[in-house]
CSV table of C-alpha atoms and ligand atoms in Angstrom, one decimal:
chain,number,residue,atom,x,y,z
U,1409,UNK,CA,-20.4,16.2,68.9
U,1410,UNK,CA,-19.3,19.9,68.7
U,1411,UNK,CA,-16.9,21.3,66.2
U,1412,UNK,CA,-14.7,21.8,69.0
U,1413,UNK,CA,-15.0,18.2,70.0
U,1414,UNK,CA,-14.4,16.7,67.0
U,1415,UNK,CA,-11.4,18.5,66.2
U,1416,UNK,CA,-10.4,17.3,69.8
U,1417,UNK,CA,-10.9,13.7,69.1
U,1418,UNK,CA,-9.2,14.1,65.6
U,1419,UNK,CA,-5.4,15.3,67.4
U,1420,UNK,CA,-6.1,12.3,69.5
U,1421,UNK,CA,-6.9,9.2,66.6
U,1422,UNK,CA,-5.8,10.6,63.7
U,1423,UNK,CA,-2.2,10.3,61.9
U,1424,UNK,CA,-0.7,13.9,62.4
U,1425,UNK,CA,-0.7,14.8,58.2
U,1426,UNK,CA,-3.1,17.8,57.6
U,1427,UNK,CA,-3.2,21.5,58.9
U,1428,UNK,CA,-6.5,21.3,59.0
U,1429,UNK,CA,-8.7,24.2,60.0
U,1430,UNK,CA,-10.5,24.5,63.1
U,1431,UNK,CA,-13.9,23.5,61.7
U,1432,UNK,CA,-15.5,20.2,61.6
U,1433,UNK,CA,-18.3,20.6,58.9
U,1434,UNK,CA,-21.7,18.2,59.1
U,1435,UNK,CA,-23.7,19.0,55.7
U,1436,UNK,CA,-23.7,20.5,52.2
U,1437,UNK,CA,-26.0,22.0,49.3
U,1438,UNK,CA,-25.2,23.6,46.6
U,1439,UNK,CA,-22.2,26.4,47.0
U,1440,UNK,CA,-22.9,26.2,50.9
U,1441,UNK,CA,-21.9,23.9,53.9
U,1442,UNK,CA,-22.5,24.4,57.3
U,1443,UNK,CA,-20.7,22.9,60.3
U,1444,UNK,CA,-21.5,20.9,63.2
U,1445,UNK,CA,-22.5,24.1,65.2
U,1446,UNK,CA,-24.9,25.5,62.6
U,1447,UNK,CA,-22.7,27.8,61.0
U,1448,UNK,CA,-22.8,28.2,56.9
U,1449,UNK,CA,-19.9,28.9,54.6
U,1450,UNK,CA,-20.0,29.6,51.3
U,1451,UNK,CA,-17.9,26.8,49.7
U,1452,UNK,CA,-15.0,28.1,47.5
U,1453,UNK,CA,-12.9,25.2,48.2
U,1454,UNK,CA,-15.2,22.6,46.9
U,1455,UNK,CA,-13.4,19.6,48.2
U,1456,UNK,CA,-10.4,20.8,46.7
U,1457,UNK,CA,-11.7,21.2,43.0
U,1458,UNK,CA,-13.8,18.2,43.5
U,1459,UNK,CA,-17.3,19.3,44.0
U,1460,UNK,CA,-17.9,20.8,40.4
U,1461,UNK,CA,-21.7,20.4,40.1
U,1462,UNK,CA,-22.0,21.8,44.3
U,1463,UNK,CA,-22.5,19.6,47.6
U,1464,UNK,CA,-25.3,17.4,47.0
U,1465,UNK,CA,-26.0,17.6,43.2
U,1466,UNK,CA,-29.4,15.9,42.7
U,1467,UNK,CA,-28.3,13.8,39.5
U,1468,UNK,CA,-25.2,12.7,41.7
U,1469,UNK,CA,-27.5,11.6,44.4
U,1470,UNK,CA,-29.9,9.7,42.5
U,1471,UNK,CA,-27.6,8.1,40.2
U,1472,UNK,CA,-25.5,6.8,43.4
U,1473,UNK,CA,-28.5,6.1,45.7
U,1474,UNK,CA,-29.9,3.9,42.6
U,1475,UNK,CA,-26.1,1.9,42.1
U,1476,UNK,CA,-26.1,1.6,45.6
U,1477,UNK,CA,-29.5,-0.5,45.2
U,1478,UNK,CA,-27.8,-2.5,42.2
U,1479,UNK,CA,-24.6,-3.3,42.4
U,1480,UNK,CA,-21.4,-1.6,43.5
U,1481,UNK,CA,-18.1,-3.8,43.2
U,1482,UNK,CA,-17.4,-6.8,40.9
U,1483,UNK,CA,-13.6,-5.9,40.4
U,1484,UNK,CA,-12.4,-5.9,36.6
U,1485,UNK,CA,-12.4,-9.3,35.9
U,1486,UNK,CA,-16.0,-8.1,34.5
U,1487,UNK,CA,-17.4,-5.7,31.7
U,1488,UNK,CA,-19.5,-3.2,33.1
U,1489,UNK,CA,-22.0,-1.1,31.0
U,1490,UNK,CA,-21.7,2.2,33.1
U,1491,UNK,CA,-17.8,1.7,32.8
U,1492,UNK,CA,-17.8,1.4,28.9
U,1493,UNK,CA,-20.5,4.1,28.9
U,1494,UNK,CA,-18.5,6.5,30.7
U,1495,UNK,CA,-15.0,5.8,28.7
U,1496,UNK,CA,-17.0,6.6,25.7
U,1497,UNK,CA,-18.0,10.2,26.3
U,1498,UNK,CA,-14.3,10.8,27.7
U,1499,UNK,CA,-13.1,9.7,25.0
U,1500,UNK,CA,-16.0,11.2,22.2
U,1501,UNK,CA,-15.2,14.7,24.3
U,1502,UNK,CA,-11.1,14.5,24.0
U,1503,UNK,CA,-8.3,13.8,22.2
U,1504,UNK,CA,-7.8,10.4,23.4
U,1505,UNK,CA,-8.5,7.3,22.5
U,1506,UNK,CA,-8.6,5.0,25.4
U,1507,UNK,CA,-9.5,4.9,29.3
U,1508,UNK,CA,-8.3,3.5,32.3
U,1509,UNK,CA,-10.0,4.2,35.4
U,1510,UNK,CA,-8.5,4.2,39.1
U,1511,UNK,CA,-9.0,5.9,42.3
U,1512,UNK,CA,-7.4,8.6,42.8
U,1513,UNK,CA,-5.2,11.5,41.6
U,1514,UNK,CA,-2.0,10.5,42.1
U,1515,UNK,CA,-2.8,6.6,41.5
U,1516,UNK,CA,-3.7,8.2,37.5
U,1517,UNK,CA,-0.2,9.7,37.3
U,1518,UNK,CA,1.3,6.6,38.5
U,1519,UNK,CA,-0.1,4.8,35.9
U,1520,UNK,CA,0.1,7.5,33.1
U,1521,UNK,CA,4.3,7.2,34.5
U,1522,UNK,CA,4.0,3.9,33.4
U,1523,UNK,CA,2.3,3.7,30.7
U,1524,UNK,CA,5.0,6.3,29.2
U,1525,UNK,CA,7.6,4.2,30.4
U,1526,UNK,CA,6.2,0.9,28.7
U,1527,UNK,CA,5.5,3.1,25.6
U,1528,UNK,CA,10.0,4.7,26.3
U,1529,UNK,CA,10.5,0.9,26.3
U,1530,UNK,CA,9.1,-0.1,23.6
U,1531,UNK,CA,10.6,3.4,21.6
U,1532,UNK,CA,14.6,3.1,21.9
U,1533,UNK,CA,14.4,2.3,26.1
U,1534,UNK,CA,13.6,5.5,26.6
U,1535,UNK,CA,12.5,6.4,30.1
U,1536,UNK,CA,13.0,9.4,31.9
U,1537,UNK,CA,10.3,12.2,32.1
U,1538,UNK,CA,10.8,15.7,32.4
U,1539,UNK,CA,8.5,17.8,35.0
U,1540,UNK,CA,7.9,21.3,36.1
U,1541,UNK,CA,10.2,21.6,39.7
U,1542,UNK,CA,7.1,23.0,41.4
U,1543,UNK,CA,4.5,21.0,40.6
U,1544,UNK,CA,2.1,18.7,42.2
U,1545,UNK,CA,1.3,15.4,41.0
U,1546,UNK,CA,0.6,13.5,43.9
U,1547,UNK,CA,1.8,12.0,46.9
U,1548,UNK,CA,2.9,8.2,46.4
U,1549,UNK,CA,6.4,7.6,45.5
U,1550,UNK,CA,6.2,7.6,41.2
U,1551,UNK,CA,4.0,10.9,41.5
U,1552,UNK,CA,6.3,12.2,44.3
U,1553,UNK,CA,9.3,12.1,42.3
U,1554,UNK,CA,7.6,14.7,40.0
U,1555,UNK,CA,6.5,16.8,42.5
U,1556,UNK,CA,8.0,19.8,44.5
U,1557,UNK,CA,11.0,19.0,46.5
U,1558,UNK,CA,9.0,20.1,49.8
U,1559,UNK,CA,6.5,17.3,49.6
U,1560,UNK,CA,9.8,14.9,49.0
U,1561,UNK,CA,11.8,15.3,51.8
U,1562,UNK,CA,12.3,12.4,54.7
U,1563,UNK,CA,11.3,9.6,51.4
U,1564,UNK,CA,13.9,9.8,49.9
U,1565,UNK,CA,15.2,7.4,47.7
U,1566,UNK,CA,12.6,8.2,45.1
U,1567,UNK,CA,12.5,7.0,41.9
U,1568,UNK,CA,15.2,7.4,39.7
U,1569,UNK,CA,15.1,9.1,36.0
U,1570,UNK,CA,12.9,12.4,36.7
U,1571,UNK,CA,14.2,15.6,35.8
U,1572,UNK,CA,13.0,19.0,37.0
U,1573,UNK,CA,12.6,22.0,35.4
U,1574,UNK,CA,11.4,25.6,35.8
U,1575,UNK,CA,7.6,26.1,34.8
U,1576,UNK,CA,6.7,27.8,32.2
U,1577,UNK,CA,10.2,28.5,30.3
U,1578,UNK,CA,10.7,26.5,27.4
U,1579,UNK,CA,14.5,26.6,26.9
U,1580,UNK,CA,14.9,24.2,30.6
U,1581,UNK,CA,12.8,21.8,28.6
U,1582,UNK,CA,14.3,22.3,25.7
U,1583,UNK,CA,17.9,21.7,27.3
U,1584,UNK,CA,16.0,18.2,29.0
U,1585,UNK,CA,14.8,17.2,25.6
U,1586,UNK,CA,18.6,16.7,24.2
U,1587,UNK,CA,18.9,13.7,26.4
U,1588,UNK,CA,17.6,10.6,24.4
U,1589,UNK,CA,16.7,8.7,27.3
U,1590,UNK,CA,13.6,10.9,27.6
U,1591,UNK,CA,10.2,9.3,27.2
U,1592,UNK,CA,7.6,12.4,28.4
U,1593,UNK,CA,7.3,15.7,29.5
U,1594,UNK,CA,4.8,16.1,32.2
U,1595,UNK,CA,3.2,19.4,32.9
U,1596,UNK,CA,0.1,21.0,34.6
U,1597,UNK,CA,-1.6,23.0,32.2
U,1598,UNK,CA,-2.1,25.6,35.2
U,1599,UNK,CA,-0.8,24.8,38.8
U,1600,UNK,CA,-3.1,24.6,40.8
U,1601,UNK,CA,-1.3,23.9,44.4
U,1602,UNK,CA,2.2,26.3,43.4
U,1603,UNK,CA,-0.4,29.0,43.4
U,1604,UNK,CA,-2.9,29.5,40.8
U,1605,UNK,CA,-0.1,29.7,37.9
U,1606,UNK,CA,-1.1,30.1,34.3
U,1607,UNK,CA,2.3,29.8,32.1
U,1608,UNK,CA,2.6,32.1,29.4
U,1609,UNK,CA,-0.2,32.2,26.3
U,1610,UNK,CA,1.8,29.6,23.7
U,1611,UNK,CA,4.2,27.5,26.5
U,1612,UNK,CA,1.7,24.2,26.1
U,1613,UNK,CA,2.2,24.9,22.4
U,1614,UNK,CA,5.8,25.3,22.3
U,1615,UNK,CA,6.4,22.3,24.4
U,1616,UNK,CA,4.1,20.2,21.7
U,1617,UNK,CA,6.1,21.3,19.2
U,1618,UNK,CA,9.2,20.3,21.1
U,1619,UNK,CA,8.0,17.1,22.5
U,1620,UNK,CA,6.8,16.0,19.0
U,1621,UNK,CA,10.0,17.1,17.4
U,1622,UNK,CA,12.1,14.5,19.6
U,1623,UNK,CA,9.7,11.9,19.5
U,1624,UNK,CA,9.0,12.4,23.2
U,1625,UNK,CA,4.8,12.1,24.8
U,1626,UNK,CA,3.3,15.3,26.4
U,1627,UNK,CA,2.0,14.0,29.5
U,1628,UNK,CA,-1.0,16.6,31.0
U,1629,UNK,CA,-2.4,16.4,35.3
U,1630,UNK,CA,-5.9,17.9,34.4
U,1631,UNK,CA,-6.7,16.3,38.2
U,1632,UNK,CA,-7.3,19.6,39.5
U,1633,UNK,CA,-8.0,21.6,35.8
U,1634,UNK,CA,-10.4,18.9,33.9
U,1635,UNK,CA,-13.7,18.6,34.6
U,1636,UNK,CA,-14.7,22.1,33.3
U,1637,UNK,CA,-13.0,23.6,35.4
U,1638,UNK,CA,-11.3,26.3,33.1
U,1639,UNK,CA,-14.2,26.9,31.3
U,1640,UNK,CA,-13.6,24.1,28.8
U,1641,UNK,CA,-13.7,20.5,29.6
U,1642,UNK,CA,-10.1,19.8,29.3
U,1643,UNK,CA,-7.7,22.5,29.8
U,1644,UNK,CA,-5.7,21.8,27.1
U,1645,UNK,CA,-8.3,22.8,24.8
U,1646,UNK,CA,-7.7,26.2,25.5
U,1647,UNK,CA,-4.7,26.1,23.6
U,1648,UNK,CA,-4.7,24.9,20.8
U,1649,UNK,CA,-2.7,20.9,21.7
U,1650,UNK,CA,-3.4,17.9,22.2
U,1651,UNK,CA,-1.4,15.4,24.5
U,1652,UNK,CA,-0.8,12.0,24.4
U,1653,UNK,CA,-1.4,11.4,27.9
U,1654,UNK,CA,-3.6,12.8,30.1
U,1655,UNK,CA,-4.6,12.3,33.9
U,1656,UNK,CA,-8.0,13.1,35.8
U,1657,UNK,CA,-9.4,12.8,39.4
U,1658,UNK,CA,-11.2,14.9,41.6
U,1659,UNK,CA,-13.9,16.2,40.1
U,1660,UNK,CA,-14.2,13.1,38.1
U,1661,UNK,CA,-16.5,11.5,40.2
U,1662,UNK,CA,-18.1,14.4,41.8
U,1663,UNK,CA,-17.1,13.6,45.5
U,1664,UNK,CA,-17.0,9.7,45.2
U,1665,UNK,CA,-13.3,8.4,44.6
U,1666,UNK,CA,-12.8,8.1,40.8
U,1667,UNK,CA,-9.1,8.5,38.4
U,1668,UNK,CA,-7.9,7.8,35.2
U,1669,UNK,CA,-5.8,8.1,32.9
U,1670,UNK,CA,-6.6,8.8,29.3
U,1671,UNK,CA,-4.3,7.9,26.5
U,1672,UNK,CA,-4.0,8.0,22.5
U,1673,UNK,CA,-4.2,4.2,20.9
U,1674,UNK,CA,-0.1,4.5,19.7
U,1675,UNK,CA,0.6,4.9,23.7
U,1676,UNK,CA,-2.3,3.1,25.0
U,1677,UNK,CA,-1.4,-0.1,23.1
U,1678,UNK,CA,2.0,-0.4,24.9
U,1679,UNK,CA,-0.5,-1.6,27.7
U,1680,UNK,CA,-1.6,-5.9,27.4
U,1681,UNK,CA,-3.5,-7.6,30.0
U,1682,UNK,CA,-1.7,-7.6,33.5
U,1683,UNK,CA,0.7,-5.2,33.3
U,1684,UNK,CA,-1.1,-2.8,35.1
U,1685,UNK,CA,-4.3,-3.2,37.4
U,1686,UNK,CA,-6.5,-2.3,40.6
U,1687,UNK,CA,-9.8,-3.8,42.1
U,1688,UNK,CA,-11.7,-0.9,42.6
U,1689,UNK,CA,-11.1,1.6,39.8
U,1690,UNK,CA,-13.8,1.7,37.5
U,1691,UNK,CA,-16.2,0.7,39.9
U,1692,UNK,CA,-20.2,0.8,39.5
U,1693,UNK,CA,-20.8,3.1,42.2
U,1694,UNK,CA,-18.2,5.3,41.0
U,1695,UNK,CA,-18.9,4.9,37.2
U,1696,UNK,CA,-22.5,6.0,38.2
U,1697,UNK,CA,-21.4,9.0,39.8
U,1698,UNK,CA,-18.9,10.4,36.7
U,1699,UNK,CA,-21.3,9.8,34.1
U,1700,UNK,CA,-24.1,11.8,36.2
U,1701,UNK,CA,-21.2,14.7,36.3
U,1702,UNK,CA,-19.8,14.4,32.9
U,1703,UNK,CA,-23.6,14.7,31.6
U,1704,UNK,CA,-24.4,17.6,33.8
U,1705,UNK,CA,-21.6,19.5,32.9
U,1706,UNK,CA,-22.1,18.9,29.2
U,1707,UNK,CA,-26.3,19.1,29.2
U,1708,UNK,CA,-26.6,22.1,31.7
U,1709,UNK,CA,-24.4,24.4,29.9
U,1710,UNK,CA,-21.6,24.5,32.9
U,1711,UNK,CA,-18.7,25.1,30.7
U,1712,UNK,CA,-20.4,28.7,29.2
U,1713,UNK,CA,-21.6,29.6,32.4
U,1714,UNK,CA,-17.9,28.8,34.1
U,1715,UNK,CA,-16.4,31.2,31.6
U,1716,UNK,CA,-19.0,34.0,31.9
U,1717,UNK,CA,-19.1,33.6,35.7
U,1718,UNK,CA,-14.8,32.9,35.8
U,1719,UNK,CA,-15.0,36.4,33.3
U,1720,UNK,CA,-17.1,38.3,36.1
U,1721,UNK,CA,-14.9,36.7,39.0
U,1722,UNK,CA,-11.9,37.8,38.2
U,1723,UNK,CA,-12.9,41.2,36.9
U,1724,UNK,CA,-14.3,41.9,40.5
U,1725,UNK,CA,-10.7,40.9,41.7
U,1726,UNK,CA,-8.7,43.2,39.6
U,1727,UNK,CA,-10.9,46.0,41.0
U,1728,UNK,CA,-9.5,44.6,44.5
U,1729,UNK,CA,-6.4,44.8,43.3
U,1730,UNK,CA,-6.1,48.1,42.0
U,1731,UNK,CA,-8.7,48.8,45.7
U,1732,UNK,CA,-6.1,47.4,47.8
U,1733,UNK,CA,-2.4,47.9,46.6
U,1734,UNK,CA,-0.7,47.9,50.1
U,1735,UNK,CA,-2.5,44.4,50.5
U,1736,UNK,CA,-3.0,42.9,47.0
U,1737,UNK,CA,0.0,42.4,44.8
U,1738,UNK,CA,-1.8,40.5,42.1
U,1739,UNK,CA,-5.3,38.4,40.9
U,1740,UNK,CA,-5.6,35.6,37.8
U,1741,UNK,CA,-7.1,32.5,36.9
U,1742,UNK,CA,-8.8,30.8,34.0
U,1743,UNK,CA,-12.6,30.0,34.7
U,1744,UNK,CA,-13.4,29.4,38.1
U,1745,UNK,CA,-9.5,28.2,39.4
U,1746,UNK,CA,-8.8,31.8,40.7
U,1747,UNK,CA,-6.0,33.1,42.9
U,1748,UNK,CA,-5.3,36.8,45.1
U,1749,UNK,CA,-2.2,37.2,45.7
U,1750,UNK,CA,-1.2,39.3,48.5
U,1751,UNK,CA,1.7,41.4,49.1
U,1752,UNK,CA,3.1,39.0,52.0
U,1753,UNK,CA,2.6,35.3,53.8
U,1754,UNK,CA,1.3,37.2,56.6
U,1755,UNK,CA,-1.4,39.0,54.8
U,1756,UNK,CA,-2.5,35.9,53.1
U,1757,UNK,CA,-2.8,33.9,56.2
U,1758,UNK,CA,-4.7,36.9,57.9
U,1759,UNK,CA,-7.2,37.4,54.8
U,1760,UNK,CA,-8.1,33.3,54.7
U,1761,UNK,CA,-8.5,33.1,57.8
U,1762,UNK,CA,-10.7,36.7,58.6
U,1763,UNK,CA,-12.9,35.6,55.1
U,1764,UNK,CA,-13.5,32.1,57.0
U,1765,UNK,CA,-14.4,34.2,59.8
U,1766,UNK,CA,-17.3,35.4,57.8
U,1767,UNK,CA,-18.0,32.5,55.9
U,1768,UNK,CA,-16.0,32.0,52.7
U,1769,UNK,CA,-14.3,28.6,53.0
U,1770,UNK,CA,-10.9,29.5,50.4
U,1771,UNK,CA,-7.3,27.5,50.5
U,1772,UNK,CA,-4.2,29.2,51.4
U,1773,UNK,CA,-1.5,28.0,48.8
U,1774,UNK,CA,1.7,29.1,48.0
U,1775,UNK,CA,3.4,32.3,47.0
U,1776,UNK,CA,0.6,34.3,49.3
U,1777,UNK,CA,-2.1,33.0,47.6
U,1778,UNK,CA,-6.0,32.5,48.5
U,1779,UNK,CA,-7.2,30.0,46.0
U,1780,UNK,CA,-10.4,30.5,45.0
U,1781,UNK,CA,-12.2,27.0,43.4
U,1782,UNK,CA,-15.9,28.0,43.4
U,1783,UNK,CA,-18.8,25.1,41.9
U,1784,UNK,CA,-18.9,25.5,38.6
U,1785,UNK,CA,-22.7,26.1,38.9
U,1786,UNK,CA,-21.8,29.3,41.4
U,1787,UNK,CA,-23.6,32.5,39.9
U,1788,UNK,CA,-23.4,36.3,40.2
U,1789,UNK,CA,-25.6,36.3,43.8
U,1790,UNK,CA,-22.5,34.3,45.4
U,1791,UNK,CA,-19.4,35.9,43.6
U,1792,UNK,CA,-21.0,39.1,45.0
U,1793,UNK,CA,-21.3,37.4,48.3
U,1794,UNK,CA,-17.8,36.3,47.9
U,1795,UNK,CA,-16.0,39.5,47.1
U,1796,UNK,CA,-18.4,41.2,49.6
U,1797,UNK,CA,-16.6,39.1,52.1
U,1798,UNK,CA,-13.0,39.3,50.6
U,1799,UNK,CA,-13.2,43.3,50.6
U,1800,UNK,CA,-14.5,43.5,54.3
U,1801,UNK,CA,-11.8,41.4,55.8
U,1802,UNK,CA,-9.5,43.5,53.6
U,1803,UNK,CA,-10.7,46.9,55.1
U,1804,UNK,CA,-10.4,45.1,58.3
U,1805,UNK,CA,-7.0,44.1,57.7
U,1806,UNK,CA,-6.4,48.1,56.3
U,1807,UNK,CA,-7.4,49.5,59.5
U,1808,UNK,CA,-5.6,46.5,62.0
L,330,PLP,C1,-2.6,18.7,39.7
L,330,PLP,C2,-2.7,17.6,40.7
L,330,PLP,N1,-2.3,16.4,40.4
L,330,PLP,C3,-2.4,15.4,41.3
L,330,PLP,C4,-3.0,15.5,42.5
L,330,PLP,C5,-3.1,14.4,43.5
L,330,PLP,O1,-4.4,14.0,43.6
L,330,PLP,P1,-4.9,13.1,44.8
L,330,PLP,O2,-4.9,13.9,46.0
L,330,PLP,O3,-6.3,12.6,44.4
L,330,PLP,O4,-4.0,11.9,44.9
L,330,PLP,C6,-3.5,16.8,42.9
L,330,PLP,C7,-4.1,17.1,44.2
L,330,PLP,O5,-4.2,18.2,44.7
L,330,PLP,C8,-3.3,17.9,41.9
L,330,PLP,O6,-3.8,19.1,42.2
């Protein structure tokens, strides 16, 4: 079928959730897709921060294609070596202690919201958890209730005992903290979906020091940060904390469906056989598929070469920025999570859309901002190609 079909065909069969973009696409390699008309894009969306190694990455395929020959689901009424073995190096390479694995983003913060809750219960019935108002955790209903008010609307009631505050001020939290009933605060240590936002340098460090003051967990979504993302494995190394909880998906399994939620052994204790569960988390196939990522990123040298290549990113941007004034209001990122922002909705929209044109594939989020989430094994040749593409659609957009 064409691109054109498809994208017919989907209107017709498909629940009516995504604004999806006109393109159906067929294949990838590397940095690049191409659709089911032959055209090629340079991939900056990567799955949406999922395809950190590139489309296709050989040690993915052949530790998959060789599980898929073994075994691929027992459930977790069995021990599996590739499931211990991969809990092991998250746990050798963070601050935590224990694993639990599941399928998804926002399944991990549903369980990471219980597990703080059993851990609240067992702490004075504490249970309410403080979150930045325009965040994104996810969309089920536990994970919802932490998330921006947009996503909540028409599912309401949600669950009781969140409280939202501004990101990146601590004084909100601070004010939060006073009520006893608190068991966590739960942050993203840059949002990703509000727009690319990095809070300011010592926020994750003032909120540690608050949280640890009241007795109350610091609960970090690295779904869309971890993974190398940043530069580092874990976000939160960049700043000198360490939570107590700490979520993961996307990139996790490099494109097959793998979460988790990491915990200290003080929290992670709180858990005992069947309080919390699924059948497919922590499966062989996708067990396979993490430890080929997590061994890549750590063997190949990613998280250097994300830094020098997130460094030479946004240093090309800024020169757009100070290029393009009328059009570009302002750039920033950490490692290769990078965001334009543009001087209105309008412009953004224009610029995504003329760049797809050409053949960068970037997201449009919010507050007018291209999101830029490049493979972590993207280079000089293709940030070249990339701005290349960015500053033609902006001279286009100069001159429309
Ligand atoms: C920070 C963050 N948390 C949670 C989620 C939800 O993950 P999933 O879509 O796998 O449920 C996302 C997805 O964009 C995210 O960016």
């Amino acid at each position: 079928m064409s691109s054109e079909e498809i994208v017919a065909e989907s209107g017709k069969y498909l629940m009516n959730t995504y604004g999806r973009y006109p393109i159906a696409l067929a294949r990838g390699k590397g940095c690049w897709v191409w659709d089911e008309d032959g055209n090629k894009y340079l991939d900056f969306i990567t799955g949406i921060a999922v395809n950190n190694l590139g489309h296709c990455h050989p040690n993915i395929v052949r530790a998959v294609t060789e599980q898929c020959k073994t075994l691929m689901q027992v459930s977790n009424l069995f021990h599996l070596e590739k499931q211990v073995e991969f809990a092991r190096l998250l746990v050798e390479n963070s601050f935590a202690d224990r694993v639990f694995f599941c399928n998804s983003g926002t399944e991990a913060n549903e369980g990471a919201i219980k597990l703080a809750r059993k851990w609240g219960g067992a702490n004075g019935g504490k249970y309410k958890i403080v979150h930045a108002r325009d965040s994104f955790h996810g969309r089920t209903l536990g994970a919802l209730s932490a998330t921006n008010k947009k996503y909540q609307a028409g599912f309401k009631p949600l669950l009781p005992g969140f409280k939202g505050v501004p990101y990146g001020k601590i004084e909100p939290i601070e004010k939060a903290l006073s009520d006893e009933k608190v068991c966590a605060v739960l942050l993203e240590p840059i949002q990703g979906e509000n727009g690319v936002i990095l809070p300011y340098e010592n926020y994750l460090k003032d909120v540690r020091k608050l949280t640890k003051k009241k007795g109350v967990l610091l609960m970090l979504d690295e779904i869309q940060v971890g993974m190398g993302r940043t530069g580092k494995l874990f976000a939160y190394e960049h700043y000198g904390i360490k939570p107590d909880i700490m979520t993961l998906a996307k990139a996790l399994g490099g494109g097959i469906p793998c979460g988790a939620f990491l915990a200290t052994e003080e929290v992670a204790k709180n858990f005992t056989p069947g309080v919390h569960g699924t059948t497919l988390g922590g499966n062989p196939l996708a067990m396979s598929a993490g430890l080929a990522v997590i061994k890549t990123i750590m063997e190949d040298g990613l998280l250097d070469r994300t830094t020098a290549s997130g460094e030479y990113f946004l240093g090309k941007l800024a020169v757009l920025r100070d290029s393009y004034p009328g059009l570009v209001k302002d750039v920033r990122g950490k490692g290769l999570i990078l965001g334009i922002q543009f001087t209105s909705p309008e412009i953004a929209k224009d610029i995504v859309t003329r760049a797809m044109g050409k053949g960068l594939l970037s997201i449009l989020t919010e507050h007018r901002v291209m999101r830029l989430l490049p493979p972590l094994i993207a280079g000089k040749k293709e940030i070249d190609q990339a701005i290349g593409i960015i500053t033609a659609a902006l001279d286009e957009a100069s001159d429309a």
